[in-house]
């Protein structure tokens, strides 16, 4: 059996980044994460521990960087944490058709195709 891979999407990666700052105390300070708890952050760490490879796309990394909404010193720590985490993950390069399968994407986009 191959390596167990995990891809972390935007909201959970944002929780991972902000949760790693100062013991998770800023999770509740983030408008985007105020429904999450320190237990949710711990759950992400538990899931990650059972996988050999953690993957992200550059789209996900960019969106997480854009969504960090802390201020001051906490903001600087969050961006540094993101930089370190992103460097440890495997970047995957999905094609548009992998992100939006052809049959679904074209069905949804068909009104535009008639321009």
GROMACS .gro file of C-alpha atoms in nm, residues 25-99:
model
   75
   25UNK     CA    1  -0.543   3.145   2.202
   26UNK     CA    2  -0.613   3.341   1.881
   27UNK     CA    3  -0.862   3.095   1.734
   28UNK     CA    4  -1.145   3.287   1.898
   29UNK     CA    5  -0.994   3.621   1.787
   30UNK     CA    6  -1.031   3.530   1.421
   31UNK     CA    7  -1.366   3.626   1.269
   32UNK     CA    8  -1.328   3.337   1.026
   33UNK     CA    9  -1.259   3.079   1.295
   34UNK     CA   10  -1.483   3.188   1.583
   35UNK     CA   11  -1.695   2.872   1.552
   36UNK     CA   12  -1.388   2.650   1.593
   37UNK     CA   13  -1.228   2.551   1.922
   38UNK     CA   14  -0.890   2.438   2.046
   39UNK     CA   15  -1.034   2.084   2.040
   40UNK     CA   16  -1.096   2.123   1.665
   41UNK     CA   17  -0.733   2.228   1.623
   42UNK     CA   18  -0.622   1.921   1.820
   43UNK     CA   19  -0.843   1.700   1.601
   44UNK     CA   20  -0.664   1.828   1.289
   45UNK     CA   21  -0.329   1.741   1.445
   46UNK     CA   22  -0.458   1.390   1.526
   47UNK     CA   23  -0.573   1.334   1.168
   48UNK     CA   24  -0.244   1.466   1.030
   49UNK     CA   25  -0.046   1.233   1.256
   50UNK     CA   26  -0.201   0.931   1.081
   51UNK     CA   27  -0.077   1.040   0.737
   52UNK     CA   28   0.273   1.023   0.597
   53UNK     CA   29   0.232   1.309   0.353
   54UNK     CA   30   0.036   1.634   0.388
   55UNK     CA   31  -0.048   1.809   0.061
   56UNK     CA   32  -0.172   2.154  -0.035
   57UNK     CA   33  -0.214   2.344  -0.359
   58UNK     CA   34  -0.075   2.689  -0.420
   59UNK     CA   35  -0.438   2.805  -0.442
   60UNK     CA   36  -0.504   2.685  -0.088
   61UNK     CA   37  -0.183   2.843   0.045
   62UNK     CA   38  -0.267   3.174  -0.120
   63UNK     CA   39  -0.620   3.175   0.017
   64UNK     CA   40  -0.501   3.094   0.369
   65UNK     CA   41  -0.252   3.381   0.349
   66UNK     CA   42  -0.531   3.614   0.240
   67UNK     CA   43  -0.762   3.499   0.523
   68UNK     CA   44  -0.526   3.551   0.816
   69UNK     CA   45  -0.710   3.823   1.005
   70UNK     CA   46  -0.503   3.866   1.319
   71UNK     CA   47  -0.332   4.195   1.397
   72UNK     CA   48  -0.001   4.309   1.537
   73UNK     CA   49   0.243   4.057   1.675
   74UNK     CA   50  -0.008   3.770   1.643
   75UNK     CA   51  -0.038   3.844   1.272
   76UNK     CA   52   0.338   3.829   1.224
   77UNK     CA   53   0.349   3.499   1.412
   78UNK     CA   54   0.065   3.359   1.199
   79UNK     CA   55   0.239   3.448   0.872
   80UNK     CA   56   0.566   3.298   0.994
   81UNK     CA   57   0.381   2.984   1.104
   82UNK     CA   58   0.214   2.962   0.764
   83UNK     CA   59   0.549   2.998   0.588
   84UNK     CA   60   0.701   2.718   0.795
   85UNK     CA   61   0.402   2.486   0.755
   86UNK     CA   62   0.373   2.545   0.381
   87UNK     CA   63   0.740   2.460   0.337
   88UNK     CA   64   0.686   2.124   0.511
   89UNK     CA   65   0.388   2.019   0.300
   90UNK     CA   66   0.395   1.869  -0.048
   91UNK     CA   67   0.264   2.107  -0.309
   92UNK     CA   68   0.042   1.937  -0.563
   93UNK     CA   69  -0.042   2.096  -0.894
   94UNK     CA   70  -0.395   1.999  -0.992
   95UNK     CA   71  -0.524   2.084  -1.336
   96UNK     CA   72  -0.848   2.272  -1.377
   97UNK     CA   73  -1.022   1.952  -1.485
   98UNK     CA   74  -0.906   1.780  -1.167
   99UNK     CA   75  -1.050   2.063  -0.959
   0.00000   0.00000   0.00000
